[in-house]
Tab-separated table of C-alpha atoms in Angstrom:
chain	number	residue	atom	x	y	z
A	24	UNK	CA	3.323	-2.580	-14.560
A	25	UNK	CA	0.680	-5.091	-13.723
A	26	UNK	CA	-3.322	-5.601	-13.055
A	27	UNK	CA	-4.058	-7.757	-10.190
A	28	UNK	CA	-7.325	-9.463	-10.351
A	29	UNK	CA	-8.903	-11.111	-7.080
A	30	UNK	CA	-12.153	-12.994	-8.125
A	31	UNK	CA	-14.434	-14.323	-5.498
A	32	UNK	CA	-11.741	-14.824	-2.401
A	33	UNK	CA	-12.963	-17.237	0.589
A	34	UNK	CA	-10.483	-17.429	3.463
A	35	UNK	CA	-11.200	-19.040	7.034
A	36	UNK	CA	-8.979	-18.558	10.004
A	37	UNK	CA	-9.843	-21.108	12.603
A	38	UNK	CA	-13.554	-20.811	13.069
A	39	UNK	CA	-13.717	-17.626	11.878
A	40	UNK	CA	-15.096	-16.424	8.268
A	41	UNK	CA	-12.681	-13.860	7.165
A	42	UNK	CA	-13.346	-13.186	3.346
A	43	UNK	CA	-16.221	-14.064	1.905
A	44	UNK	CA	-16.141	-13.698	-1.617
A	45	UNK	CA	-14.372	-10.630	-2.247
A	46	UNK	CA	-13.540	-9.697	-5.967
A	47	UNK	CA	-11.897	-6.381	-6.869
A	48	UNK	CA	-9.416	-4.920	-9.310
A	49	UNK	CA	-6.576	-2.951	-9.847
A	50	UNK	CA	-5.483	-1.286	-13.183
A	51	UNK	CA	-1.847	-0.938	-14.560
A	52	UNK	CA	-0.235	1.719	-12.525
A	53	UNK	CA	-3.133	2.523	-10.779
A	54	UNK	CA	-3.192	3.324	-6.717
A	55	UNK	CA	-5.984	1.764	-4.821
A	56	UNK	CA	-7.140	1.920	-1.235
A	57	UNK	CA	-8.426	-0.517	0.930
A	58	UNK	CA	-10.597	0.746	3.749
A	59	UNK	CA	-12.636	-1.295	6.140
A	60	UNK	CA	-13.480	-2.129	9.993
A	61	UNK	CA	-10.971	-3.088	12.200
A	62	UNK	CA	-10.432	-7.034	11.779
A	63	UNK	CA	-12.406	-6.725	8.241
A	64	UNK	CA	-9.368	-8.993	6.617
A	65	UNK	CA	-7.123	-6.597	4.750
A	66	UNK	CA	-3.856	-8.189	5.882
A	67	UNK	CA	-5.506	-11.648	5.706
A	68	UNK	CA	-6.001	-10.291	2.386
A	69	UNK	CA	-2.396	-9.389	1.918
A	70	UNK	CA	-1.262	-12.620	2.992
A	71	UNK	CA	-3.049	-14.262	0.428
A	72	UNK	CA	-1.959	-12.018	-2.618
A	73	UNK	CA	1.733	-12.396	-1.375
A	74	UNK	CA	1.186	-16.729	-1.559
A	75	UNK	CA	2.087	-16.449	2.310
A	76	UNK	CA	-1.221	-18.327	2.751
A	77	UNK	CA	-3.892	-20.389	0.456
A	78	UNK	CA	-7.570	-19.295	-0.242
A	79	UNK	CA	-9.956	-21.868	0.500
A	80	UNK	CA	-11.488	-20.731	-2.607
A	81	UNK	CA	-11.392	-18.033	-5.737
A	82	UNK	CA	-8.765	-16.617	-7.816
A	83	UNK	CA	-5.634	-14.532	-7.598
A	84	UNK	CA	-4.103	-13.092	-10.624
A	85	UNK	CA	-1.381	-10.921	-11.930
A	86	UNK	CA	-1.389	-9.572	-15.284
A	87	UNK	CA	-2.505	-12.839	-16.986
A	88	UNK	CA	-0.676	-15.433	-14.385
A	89	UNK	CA	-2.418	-16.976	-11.534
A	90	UNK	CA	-0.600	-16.783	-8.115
A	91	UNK	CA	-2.709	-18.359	-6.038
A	92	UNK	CA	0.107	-19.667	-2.858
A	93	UNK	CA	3.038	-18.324	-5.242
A	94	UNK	CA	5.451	-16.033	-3.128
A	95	UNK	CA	7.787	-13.203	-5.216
A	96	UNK	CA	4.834	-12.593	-7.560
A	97	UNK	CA	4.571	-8.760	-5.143
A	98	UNK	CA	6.596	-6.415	-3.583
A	99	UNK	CA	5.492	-6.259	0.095
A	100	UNK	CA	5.900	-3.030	2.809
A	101	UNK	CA	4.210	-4.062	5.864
A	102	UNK	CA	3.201	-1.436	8.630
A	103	UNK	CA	6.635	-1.488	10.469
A	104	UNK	CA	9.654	-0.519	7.802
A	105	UNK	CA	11.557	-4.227	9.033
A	106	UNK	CA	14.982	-3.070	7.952
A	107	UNK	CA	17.518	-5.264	8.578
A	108	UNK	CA	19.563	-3.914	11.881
A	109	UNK	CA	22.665	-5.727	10.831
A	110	UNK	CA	22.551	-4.211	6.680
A	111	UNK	CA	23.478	-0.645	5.893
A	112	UNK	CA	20.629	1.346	4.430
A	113	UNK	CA	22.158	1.327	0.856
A	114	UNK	CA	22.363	-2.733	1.478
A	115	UNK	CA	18.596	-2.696	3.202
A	116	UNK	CA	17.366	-1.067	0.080
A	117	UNK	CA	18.724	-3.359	-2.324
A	118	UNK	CA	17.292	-6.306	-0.436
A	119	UNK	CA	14.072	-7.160	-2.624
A	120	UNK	CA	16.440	-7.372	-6.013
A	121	UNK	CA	19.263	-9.623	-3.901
A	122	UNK	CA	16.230	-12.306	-2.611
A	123	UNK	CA	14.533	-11.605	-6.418
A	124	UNK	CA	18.424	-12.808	-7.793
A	125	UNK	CA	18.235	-9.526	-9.751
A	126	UNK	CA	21.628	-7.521	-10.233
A	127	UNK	CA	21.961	-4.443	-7.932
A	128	UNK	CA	19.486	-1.690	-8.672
A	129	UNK	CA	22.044	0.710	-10.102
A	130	UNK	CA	19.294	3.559	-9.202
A	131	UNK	CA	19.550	2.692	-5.842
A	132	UNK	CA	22.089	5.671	-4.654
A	133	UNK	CA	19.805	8.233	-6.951
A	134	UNK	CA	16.941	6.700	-5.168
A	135	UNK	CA	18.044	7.518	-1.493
A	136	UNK	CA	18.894	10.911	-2.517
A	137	UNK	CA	15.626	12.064	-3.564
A	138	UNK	CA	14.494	10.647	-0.450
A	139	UNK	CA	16.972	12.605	1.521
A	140	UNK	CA	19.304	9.863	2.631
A	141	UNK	CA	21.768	10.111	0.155
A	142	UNK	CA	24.291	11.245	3.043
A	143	UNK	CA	22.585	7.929	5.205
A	144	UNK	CA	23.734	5.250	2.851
A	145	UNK	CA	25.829	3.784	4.723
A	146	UNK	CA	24.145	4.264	8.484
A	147	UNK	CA	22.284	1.507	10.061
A	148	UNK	CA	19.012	1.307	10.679
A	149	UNK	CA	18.976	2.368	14.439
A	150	UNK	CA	20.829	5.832	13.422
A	151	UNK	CA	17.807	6.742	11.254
A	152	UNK	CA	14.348	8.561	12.865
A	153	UNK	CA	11.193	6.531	11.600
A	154	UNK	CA	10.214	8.622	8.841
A	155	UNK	CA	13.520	7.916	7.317
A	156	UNK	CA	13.381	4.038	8.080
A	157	UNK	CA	9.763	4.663	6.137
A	158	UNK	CA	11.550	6.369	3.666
A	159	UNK	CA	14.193	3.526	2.944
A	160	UNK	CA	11.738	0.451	3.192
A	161	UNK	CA	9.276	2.188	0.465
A	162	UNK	CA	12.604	2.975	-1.659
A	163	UNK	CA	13.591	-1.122	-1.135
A	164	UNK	CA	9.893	-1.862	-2.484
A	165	UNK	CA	10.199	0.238	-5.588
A	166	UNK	CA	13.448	-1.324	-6.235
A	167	UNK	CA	12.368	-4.566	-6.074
A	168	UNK	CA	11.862	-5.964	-9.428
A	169	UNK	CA	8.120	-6.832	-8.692
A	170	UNK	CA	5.799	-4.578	-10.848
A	171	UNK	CA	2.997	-4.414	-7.981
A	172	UNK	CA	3.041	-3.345	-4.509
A	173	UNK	CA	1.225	-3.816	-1.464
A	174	UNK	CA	1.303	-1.578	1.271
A	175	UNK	CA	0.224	-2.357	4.659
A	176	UNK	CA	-0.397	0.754	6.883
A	177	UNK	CA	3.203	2.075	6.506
A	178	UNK	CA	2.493	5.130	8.090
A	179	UNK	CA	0.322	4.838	10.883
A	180	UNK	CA	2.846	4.821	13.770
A	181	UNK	CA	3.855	8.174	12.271
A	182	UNK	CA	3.203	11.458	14.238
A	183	UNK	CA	0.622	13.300	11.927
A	184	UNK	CA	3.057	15.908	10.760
A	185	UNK	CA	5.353	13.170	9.656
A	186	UNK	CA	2.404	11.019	8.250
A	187	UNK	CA	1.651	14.019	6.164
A	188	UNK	CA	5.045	14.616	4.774
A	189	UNK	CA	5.676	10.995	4.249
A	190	UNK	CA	2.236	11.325	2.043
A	191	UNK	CA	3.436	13.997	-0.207
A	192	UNK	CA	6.789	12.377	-0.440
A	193	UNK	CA	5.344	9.002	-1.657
A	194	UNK	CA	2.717	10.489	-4.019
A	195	UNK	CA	5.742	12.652	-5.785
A	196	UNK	CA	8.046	9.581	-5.646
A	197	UNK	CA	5.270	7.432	-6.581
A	198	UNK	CA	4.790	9.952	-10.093
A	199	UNK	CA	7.978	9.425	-10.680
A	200	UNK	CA	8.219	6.081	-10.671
A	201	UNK	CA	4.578	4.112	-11.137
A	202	UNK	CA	3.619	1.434	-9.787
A	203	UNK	CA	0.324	-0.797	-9.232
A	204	UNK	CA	-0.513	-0.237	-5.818
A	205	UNK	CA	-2.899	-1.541	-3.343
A	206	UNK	CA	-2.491	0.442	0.081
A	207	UNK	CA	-4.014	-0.648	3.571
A	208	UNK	CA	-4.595	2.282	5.835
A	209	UNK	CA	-7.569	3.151	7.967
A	210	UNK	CA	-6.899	6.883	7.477
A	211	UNK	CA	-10.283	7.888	5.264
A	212	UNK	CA	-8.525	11.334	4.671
A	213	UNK	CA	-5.222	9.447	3.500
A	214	UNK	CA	-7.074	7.228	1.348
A	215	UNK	CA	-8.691	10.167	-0.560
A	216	UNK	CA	-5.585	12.285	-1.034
A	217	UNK	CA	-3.485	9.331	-2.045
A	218	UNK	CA	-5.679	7.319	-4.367
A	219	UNK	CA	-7.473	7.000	-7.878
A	220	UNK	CA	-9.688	4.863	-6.424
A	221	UNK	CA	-11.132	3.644	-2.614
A	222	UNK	CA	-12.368	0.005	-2.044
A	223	UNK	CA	-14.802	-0.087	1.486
A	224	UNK	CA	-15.064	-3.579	3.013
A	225	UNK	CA	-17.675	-4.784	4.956
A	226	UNK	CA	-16.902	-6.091	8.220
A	227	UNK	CA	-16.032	-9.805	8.263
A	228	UNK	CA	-16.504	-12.043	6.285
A	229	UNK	CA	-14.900	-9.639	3.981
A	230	UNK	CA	-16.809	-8.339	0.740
A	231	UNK	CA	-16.387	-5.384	-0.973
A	232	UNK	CA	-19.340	-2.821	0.220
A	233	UNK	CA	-18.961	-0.153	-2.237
A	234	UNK	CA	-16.190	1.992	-4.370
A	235	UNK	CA	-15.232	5.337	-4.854
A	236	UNK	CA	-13.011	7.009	-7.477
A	237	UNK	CA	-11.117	9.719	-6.875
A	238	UNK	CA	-12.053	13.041	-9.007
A	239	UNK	CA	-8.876	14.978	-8.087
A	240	UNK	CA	-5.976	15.269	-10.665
A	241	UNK	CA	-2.539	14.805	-9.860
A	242	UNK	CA	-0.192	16.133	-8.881
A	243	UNK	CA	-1.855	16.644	-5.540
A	244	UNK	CA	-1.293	19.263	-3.086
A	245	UNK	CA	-1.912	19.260	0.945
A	246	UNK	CA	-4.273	22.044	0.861
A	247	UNK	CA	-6.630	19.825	-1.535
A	248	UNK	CA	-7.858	18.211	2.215
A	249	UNK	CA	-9.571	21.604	3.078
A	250	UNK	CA	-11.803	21.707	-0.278
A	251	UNK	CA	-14.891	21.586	0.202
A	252	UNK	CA	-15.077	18.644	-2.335
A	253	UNK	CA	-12.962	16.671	0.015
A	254	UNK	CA	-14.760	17.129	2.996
A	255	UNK	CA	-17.873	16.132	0.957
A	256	UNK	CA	-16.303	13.075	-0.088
A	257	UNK	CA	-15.145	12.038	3.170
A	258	UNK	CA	-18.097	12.719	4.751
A	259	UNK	CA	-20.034	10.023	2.192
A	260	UNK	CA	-17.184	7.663	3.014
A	261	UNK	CA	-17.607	7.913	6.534
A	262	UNK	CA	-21.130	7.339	6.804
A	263	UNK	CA	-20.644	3.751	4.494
A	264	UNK	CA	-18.089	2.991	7.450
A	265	UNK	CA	-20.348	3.841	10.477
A	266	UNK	CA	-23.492	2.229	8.879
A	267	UNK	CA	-24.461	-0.622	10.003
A	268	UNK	CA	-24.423	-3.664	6.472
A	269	UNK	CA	-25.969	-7.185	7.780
């Protein structure tokens, strides 16, 4: 496992501020949320923790290496699974270790079972609904050899009774197997049940507005979202999204 450190992270687009100083951490198996206004930065931010782009200024680091415009340093899952159409599942999910030059994950078959797609392995893509195309790119991320992962918004083209069962199977995958996570969703009530701790952007250029951590122990159940505690915790988070902050 692995802390990621982002001090102080300016990034322009164009003409456009995006970040504007942003500094934040995340702790050695530790799952973070990122929540913010539409077009607040968080897969600008992405970009720039993968090495897919450069800051203009501040520092990215992993653990105790810098990886400031280095690509491979993360494991990546972006909104839409992106499985490969031509690659069998079994072959999709052993993807990050084959581009890493890692040997095959020899977990991989155990993997897909406890994921339900043990009888899938060697389907395509298209044969699969999209929970289970979910299900296989967020297997392929904890297979790759990368200690931290970043998730962009994986399940918001979900139905919600899909979004919620993909939820409680990544948190009790996720137990199983820990990783450093930073997750992108604009879901407040996702954010809560999911995470240790909640970052809240401001709107663009990007700083980080306020934090919350998490007082709910794991493992976590789906009628934790009707406690009172919950709602009282979303509410607060709500309000520090709706309020207006310049």
């Amino acid at each position: 496992m692995a802390e990621l450190a982002v001090h102080d992270l300016h990034k322009k687009l164009g003409q456009t501020d995006v970040l504007g100083g942003l500094s934040f951490r995340v702790g050695d198996g530790e799952f973070v949320s990122i929540l913010g206004p539409s077009g607040s930065g968080k897969s600008t931010l992405f970009q720039l923790i993968g090495g897919l782009l450069e800051p203009d200024g501040g520092e990215i680091r992993l653990g105790e290496q810098p990886i400031r415009g280095r690509r491979g340093m993360i494991s990546y899952m972006p909104q839409r699974p992106s499985l490969l159409p031509w690659r069998t599942v079994l072959d999709n999910v052993r993807l990050g270790a084959e581009i890493a030059g890692a040997p095959d994950p020899p977990d991989a078959i155990d993997m897909l079972d406890k994921a339900g797609l043990g009888g899938y392995a060697d389907a395509y893509p298209h044969q699969l609904s999209g929970g289970m195309q979910q299900r296989a790119a967020f297997i392929r991320s904890l297979l790759s050899p990368q200690d931290f992962i970043c998730l962009d918004e994986p399940f918001s083209a979900l139905d919600e009774f899909t979004r919620a069962e993909m939820q409680q199977w990544l948190l009790s995958l996720w137990e199983e197997n820990p990783r450093s996570i930073l997750f992108v969703t604009h879901n407040i009530e996702e954010a809560i049940y999911l995470s240790d701790r909640i970052l809240i952007l401001t709107d663009k250029p990007a700083q980080l507005l306020s934090e919350y951590h998490v007082p709910f122990r794991r493992p976590r159940t789906p009628d934790l979202i009707l406690s009172e505690e919950f709602l009282d915790i979303r509410r607060q988070i709500a309000r520090q999204l709706t309020a207006p902050h310049r």
